[in-house]
Coordinates of C-alpha atoms in Angstrom, one line a residue:
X7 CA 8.7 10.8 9.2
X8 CA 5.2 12.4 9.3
X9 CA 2.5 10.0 11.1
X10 CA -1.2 10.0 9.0
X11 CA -4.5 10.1 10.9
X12 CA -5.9 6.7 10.8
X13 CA -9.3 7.8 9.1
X14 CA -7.5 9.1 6.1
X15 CA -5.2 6.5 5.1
X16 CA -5.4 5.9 1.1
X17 CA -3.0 2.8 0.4
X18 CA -1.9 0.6 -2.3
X19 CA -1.5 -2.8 -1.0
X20 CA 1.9 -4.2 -3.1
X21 CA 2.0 -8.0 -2.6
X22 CA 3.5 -10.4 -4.1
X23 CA 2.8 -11.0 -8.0
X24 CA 1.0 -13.4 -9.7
X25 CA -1.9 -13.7 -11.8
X26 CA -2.7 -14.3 -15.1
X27 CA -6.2 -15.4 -16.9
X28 CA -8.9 -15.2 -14.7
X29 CA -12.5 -16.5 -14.0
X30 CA -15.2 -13.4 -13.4
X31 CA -17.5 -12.9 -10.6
X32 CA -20.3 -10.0 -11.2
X33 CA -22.2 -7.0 -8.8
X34 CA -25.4 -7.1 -10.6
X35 CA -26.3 -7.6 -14.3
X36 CA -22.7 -7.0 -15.3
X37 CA -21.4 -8.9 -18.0
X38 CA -17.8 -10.8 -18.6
X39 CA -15.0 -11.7 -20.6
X40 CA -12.0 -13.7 -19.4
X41 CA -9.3 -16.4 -21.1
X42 CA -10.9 -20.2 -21.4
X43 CA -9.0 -20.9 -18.1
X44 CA -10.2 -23.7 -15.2
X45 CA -11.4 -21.3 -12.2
X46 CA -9.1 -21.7 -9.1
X47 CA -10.4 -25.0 -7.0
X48 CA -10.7 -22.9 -3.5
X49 CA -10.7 -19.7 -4.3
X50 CA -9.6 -17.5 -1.4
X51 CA -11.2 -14.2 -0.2
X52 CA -8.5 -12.8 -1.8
X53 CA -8.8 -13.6 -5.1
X54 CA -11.4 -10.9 -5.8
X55 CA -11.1 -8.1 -7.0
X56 CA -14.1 -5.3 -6.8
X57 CA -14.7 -1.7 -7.6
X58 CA -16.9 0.9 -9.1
X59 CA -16.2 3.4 -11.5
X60 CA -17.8 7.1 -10.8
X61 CA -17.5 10.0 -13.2
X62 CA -15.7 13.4 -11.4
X63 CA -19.6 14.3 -10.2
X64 CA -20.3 11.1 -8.4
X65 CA -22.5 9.3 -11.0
X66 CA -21.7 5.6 -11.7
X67 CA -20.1 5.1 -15.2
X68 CA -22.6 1.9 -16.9
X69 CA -21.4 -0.6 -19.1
X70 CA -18.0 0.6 -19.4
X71 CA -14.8 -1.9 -20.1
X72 CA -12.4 -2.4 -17.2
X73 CA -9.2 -4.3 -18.4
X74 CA -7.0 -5.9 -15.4
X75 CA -3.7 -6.0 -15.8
X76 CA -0.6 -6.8 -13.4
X77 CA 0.7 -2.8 -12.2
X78 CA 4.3 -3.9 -12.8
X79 CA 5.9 -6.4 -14.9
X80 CA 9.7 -7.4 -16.1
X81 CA 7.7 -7.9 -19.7
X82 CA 7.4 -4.6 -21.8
X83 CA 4.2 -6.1 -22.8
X84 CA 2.1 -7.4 -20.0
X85 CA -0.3 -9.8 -20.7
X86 CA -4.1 -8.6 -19.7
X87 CA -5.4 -11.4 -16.4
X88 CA -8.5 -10.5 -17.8
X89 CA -12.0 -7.7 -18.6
X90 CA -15.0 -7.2 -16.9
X91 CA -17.6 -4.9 -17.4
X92 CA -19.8 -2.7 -15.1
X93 CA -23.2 -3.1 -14.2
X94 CA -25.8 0.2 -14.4
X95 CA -24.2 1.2 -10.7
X96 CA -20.9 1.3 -12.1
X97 CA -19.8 -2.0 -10.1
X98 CA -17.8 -4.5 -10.9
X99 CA -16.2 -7.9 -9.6
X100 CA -13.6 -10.3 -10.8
X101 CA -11.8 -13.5 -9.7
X102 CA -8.5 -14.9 -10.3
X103 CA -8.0 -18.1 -12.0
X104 CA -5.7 -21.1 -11.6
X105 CA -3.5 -19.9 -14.3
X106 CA -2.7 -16.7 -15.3
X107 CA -0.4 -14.8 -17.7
X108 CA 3.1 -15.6 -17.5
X109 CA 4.5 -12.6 -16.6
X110 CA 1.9 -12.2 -14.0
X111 CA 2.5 -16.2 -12.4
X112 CA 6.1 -14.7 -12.6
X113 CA 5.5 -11.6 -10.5
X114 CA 3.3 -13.5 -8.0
X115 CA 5.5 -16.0 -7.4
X116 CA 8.1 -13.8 -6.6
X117 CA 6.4 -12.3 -3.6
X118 CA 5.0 -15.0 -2.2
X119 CA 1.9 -15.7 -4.1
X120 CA 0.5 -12.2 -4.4
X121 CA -0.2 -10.1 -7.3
X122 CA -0.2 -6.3 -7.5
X123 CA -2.9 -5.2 -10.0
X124 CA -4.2 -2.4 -11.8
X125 CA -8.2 -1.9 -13.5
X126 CA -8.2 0.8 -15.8
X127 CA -11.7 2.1 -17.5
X128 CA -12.2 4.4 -20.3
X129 CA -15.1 6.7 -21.2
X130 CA -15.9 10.1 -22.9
X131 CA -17.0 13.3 -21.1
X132 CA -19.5 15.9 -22.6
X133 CA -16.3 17.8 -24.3
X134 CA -15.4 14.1 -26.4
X135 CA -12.2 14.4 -23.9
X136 CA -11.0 10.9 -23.2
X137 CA -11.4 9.8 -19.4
X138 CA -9.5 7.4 -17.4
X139 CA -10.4 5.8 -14.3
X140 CA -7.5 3.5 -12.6
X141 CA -7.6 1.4 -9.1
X142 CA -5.0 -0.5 -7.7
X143 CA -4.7 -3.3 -5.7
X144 CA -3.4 -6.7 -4.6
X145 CA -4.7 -10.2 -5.2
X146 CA -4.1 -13.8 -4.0
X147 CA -3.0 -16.1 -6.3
X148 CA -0.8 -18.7 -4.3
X149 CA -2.6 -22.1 -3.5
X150 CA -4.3 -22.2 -0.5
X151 CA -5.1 -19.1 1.8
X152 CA -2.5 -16.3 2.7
X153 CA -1.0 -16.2 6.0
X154 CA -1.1 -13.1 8.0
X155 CA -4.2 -11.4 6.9
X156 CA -6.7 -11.7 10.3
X157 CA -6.2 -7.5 10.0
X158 CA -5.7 -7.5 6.5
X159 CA -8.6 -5.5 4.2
X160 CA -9.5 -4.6 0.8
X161 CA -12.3 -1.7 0.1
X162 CA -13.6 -2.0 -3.1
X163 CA -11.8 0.5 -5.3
X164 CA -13.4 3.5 -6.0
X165 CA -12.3 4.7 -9.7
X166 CA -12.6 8.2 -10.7
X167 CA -12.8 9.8 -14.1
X168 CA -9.9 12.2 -15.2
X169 CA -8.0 13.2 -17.3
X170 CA -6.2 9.8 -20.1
X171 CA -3.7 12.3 -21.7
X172 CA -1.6 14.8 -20.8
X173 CA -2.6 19.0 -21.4
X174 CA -6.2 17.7 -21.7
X175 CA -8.8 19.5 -19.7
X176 CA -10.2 18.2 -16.7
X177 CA -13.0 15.8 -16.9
X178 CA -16.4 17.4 -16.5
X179 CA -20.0 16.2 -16.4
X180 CA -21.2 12.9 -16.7
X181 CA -18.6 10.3 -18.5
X182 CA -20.5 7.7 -20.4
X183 CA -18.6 4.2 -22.1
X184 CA -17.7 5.2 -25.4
X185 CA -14.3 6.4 -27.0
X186 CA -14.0 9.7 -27.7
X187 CA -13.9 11.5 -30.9
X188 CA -10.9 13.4 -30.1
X189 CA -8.5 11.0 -30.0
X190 CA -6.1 9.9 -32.5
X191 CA -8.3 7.9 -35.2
X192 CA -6.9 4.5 -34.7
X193 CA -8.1 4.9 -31.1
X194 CA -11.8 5.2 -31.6
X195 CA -12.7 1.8 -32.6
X196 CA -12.8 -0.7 -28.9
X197 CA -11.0 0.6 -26.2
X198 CA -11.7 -2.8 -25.1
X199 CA -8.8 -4.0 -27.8
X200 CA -5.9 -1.4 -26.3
X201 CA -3.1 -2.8 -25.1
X202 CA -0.6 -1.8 -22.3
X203 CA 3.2 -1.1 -23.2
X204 CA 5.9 -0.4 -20.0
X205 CA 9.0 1.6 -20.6
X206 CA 10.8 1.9 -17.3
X207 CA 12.1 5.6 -16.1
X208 CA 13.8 5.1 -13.6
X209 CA 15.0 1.9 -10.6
X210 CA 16.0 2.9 -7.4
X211 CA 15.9 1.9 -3.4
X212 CA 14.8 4.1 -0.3
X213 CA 14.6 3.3 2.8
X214 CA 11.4 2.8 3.7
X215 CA 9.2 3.4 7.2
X216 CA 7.6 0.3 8.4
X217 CA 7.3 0.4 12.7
X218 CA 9.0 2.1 15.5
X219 CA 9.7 1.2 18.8
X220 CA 10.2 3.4 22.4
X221 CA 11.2 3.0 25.4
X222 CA 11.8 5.6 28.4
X223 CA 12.5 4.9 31.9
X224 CA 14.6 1.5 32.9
X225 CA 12.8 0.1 29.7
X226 CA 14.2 -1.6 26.4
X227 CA 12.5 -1.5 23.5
X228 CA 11.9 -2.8 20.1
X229 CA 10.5 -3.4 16.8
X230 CA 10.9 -6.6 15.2
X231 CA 10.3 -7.1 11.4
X232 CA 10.9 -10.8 9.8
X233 CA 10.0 -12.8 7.0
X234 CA 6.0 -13.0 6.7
X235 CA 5.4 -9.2 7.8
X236 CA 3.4 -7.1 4.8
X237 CA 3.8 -3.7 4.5
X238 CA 1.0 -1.7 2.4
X239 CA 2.5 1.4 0.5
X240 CA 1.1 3.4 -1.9
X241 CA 1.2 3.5 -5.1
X242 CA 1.8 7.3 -6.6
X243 CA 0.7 8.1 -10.4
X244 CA 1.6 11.0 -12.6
X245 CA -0.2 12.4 -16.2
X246 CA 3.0 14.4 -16.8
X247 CA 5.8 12.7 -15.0
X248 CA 5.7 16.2 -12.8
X249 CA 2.2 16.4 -10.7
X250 CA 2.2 13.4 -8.4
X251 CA -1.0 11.6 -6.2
X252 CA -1.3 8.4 -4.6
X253 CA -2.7 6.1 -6.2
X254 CA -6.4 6.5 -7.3
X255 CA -9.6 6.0 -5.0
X256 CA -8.6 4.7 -2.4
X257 CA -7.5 1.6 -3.7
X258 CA -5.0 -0.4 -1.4
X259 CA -2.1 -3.2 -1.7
X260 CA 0.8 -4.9 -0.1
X261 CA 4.4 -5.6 -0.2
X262 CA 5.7 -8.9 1.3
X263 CA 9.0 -9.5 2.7
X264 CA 10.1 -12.8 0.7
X265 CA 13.5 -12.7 2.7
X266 CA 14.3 -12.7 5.9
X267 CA 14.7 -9.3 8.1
X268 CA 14.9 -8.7 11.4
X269 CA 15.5 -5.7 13.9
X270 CA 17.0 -6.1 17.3
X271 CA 13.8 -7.0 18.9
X272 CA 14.3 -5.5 22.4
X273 CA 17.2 -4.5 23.4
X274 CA 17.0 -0.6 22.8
X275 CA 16.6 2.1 25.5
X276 CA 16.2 3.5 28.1
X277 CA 15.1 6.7 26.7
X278 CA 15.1 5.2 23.1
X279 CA 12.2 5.5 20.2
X280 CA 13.5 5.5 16.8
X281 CA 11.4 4.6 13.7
X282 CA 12.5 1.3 11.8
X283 CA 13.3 1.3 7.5
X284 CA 13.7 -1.7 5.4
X285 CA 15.4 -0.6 1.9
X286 CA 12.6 -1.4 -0.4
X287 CA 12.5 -1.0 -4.2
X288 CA 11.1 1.4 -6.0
X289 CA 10.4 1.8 -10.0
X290 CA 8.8 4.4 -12.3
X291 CA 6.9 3.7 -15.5
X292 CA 5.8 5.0 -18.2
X293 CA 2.6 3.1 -18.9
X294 CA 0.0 3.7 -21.8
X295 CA -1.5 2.3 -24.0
X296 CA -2.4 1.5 -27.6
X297 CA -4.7 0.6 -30.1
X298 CA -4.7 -3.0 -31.6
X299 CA -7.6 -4.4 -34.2
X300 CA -9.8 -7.0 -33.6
X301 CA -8.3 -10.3 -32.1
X302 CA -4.5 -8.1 -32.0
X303 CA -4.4 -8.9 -36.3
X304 CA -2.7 -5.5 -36.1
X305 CA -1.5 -3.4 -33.7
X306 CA -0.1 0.4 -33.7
X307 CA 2.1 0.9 -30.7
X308 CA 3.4 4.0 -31.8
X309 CA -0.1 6.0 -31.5
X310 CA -0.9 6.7 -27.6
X311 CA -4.2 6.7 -26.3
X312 CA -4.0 6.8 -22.9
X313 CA -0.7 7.5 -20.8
X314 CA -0.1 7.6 -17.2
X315 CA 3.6 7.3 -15.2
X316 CA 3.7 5.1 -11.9
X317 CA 5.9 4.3 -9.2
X318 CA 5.2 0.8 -7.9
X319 CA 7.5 -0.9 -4.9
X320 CA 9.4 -4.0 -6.5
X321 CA 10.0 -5.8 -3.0
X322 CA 13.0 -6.1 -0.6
X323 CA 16.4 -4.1 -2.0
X324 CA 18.8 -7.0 -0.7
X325 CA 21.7 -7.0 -3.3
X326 CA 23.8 -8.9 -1.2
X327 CA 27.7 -9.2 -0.3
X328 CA 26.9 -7.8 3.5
X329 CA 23.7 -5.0 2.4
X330 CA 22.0 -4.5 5.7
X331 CA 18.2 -4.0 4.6
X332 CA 17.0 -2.9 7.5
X333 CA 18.0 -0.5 10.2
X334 CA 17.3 2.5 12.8
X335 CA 15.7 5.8 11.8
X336 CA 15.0 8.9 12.8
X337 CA 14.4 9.5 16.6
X338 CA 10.8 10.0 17.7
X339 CA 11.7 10.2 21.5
X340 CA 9.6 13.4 21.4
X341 CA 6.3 11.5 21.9
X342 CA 7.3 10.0 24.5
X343 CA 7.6 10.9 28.5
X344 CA 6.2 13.8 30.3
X345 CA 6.1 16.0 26.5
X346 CA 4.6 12.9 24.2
X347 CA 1.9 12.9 27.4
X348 CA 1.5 16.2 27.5
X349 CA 1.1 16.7 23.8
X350 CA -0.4 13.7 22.2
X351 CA -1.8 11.3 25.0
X352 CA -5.4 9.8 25.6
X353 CA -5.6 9.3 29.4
X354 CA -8.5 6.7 28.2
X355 CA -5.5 4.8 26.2
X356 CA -3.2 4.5 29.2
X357 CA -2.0 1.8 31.7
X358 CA 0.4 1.3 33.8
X359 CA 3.3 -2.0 34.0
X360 CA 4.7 -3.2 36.9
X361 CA 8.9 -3.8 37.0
X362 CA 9.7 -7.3 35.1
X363 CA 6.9 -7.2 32.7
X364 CA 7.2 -7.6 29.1
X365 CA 4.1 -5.7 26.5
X366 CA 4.0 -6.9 22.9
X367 CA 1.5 -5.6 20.3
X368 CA 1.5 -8.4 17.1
X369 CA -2.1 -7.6 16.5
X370 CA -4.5 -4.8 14.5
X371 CA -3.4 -2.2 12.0
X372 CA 0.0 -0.5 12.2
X373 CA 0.8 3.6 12.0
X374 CA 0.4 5.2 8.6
X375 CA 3.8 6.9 7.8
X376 CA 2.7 9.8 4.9
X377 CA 6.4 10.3 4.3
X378 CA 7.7 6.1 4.7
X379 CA 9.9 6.7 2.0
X380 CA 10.5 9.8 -0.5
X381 CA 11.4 9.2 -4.1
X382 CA 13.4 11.9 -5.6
X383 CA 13.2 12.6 -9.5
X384 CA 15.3 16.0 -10.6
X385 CA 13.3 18.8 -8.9
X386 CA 10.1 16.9 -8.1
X387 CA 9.8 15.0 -4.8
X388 CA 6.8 12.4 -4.3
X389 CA 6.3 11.4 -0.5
X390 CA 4.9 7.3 -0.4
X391 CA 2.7 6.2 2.6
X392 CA 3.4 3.0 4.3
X393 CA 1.7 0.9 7.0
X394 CA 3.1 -2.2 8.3
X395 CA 0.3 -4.5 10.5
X396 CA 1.0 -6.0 13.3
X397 CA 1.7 -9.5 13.5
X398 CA 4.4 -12.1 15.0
X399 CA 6.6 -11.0 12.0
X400 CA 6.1 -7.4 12.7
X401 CA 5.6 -6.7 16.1
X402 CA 6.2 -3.6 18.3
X403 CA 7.6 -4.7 22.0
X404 CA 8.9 -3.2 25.4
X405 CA 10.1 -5.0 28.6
X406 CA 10.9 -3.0 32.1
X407 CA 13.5 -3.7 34.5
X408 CA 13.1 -5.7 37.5
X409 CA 15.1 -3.0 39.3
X410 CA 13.0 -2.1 42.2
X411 CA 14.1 1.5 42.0
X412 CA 11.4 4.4 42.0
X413 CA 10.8 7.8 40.9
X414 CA 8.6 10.2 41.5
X415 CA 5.6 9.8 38.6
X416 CA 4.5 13.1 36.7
X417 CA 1.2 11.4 36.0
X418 CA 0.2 10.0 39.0
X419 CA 1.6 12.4 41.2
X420 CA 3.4 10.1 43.7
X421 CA 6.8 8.1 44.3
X422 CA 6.1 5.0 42.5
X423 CA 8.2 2.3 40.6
X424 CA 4.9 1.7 37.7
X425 CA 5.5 2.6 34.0
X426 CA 3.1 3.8 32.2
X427 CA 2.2 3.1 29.0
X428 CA -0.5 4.5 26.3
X429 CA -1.7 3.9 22.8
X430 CA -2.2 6.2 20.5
X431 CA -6.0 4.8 19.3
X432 CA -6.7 2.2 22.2
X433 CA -5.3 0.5 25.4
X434 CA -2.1 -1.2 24.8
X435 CA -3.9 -4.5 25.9
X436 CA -6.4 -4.0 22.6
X437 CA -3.6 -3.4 20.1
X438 CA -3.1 0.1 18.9
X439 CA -1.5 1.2 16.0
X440 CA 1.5 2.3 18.1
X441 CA 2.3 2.8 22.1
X442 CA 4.4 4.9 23.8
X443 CA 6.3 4.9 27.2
X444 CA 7.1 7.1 30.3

């Protein structure tokens, strides 16, 4: 379990799926295409997507096609929610509709009304090498507005140009919207007419980081995770199946728990911390893509134009007959007492309890686990980020003893029966990421 500075975190927000044909929404003089669908009577926040497409030296990539498709689906064939195209700075926007593709309505409704998605744009570079910019993200599509997002937030993804195929070159110069002459003939026509195909790899579970909890002297502690909570975790991609990143630009999206799980709340310690996993699941795909003529009269899905592998979270792993999906990690007792405070603490974040009181955080971001789950294939190892925020189905709590009994205190420097408590980013009282105890 590694912890991420909170300034770097690059997530994929997995939520639930579900989208399908969409109405569009544009940044600037872009233009549009989506399926003859009636636009969703009250749309949420959340039912718009945006982004901006850069080539590798930072310029925006004009008037190129960006095709929106679920990331995961049970279909081989997903069916596209739905094009938009970018304006002259390279932005774009688009909102869901009422109805969507099956497969899509399927996936959404299967995690409560979210839907995972993935924009991919094309262009050519100065060599004729065809580029590939991706972002991923998650979308509402349930009725209504989603529950549990007061801390919830979606940057516009930022897709970069690189590489579509495997042993090309990397992407240099400027990338401009056209096909490029070096791929297989049948490609050149409209990149705009491609179509995905999914062949899945490999389906596993790993237990997966989503809170911890910690408690030192005459405290209990506790982390509790039930139905509601949403945990973002990266999405990884791969050209080769071999080199791994997280997901592209930044983008960000969100698992939800669509079952009910639950830690102990409090009830842990004294001189307890331990991390707490969920057993999530995980898939790979292979995903590319194909040409298809005008209107799909013909398609050849034999000839690859662009190709990228994935790993996507599928949701709670709950196979039943008595699986317990969630349970106690590795220790992290080591950040707190006198050696977390001498090696981690910010005086500024620290309080201090009196015996009898109870702290809960259920507010603000959680911590960014780097490591939250690893995904072993073969030889090649690829680490997925998590971050689960706080909320009153995901809450980090601690509760001290009404014993009257004192010690002598290492940070005040007197005989005293006062815990103390500190954030790692702010006061306990104003919701950090995570707290610890002496």
């Amino acid at each position: 379990m590694e912890h991420a500075h909170p300034r770097m975190r690059k997530l994929t927000r997995l939520a639930p799926a579900a989208v399908a044909a969409v109405s569009l929404i544009l940044l600037g003089t872009a233009t549009t295409t989506s399926a003859a669908v009636a636009p969703r009577a009250a749309a949420s926040p959340f039912s718009t997507l945006q982004g901006v497409v850069k080539s590798p030296n930072g310029e925006p990539v004009a008037d190129a096609t960006v095709l929106i498709y679920p990331i995961d689906s049970n279909s081989t064939n997903p069916g596209r929610i739905g094009t938009v195209t970018t304006n002259s700075q390279g932005n774009w926007s688009f909102t869901l509709p009422a109805s969507l593709p099956t497969d899509s309505q399927a996936e959404a409704s299967a995690n409560g009304g979210w839907l995972n998605v993935i924009a991919t744009a094309f262009g050519s570079d100065g060599a004729s090498e065809e580029a590939e910019a991706d972002g991923t993200t998650f979308a509402w599509a349930g009725q209504g507005n989603p529950a549990n997002t007061a801390t919830l937030v979606r940057p516009p993804m930022t897709m970069i140009m690189g590489p579509a195929l495997a042993g090309e070159p990397p992407v240099t110069g400027a990338v401009i919207a056209r096909t490029a002459s070096r791929l297989p003939k049948k490609c050149r026509t409209d990149d705009s007419n491609w179509r995905v195909k999914l062949v899945t790899v490999w389906n596993k579970h790993e237990w997966t980081d989503v809170g911890e909890y910690h408690a030192w002297w005459e405290a209990d502690g506790g982390f509790t995770y039930t139905r509601g909570a949403m945990t973002e975790v990266s999405t990884d991609y791969s050209i080769n199946g071999s080199v791994w990143h997280a997901s592209l630009g930044g983008s960000s999206g969100t698992v939800y728990d669509n079952e009910d799980a639950s830690s102990d709340g409090t009830g842990n310690g004294p001189y307890k911390a331990n991390v707490i996993q969920v057993s999530l699941k995980y898939r790979d795909k292979d995903r590319y893509l194909y040409p298809c003529s005008l209107n799909n009269q013909t398609c050849w899905p034999s000839v690859h134009c662009a190709n990228h592998y994935w790993i996507v979270q599928r949701g709670l792993y709950n196979p039943g007959h008595g699986w317990q999906y969630i349970q106690t990690g590795p220790s992290v007792l080591k950040l707190d007492g006198m050696h977390g405070w001498h090696c981690c603490a910010n005086p500024d974040y620290w309080n201090g309890y009196r015996p009898g009181y109870q702290h809960c955080n259920s507010h603000g971001d959680g911590v960014t686990y780097t490591k939250g789950a690893t995904i072993g294939l073969g030889p090649v190892t690829v680490d997925i980020e998590t971050e689960t925020g706080h909320s009153t189905d995901s809450e980090q709590c601690i509760s001290f003893s009404h014993s009257t009994k004192t010690r002598y205190n290492e940070i005040r420097k007197y005989r005293t029966d006062e815990h103390e408590v500190w954030g790692n980013d702010a006061l306990p009282s104003n919701n950090p990421e995570v707290f610890y105890n002496y």
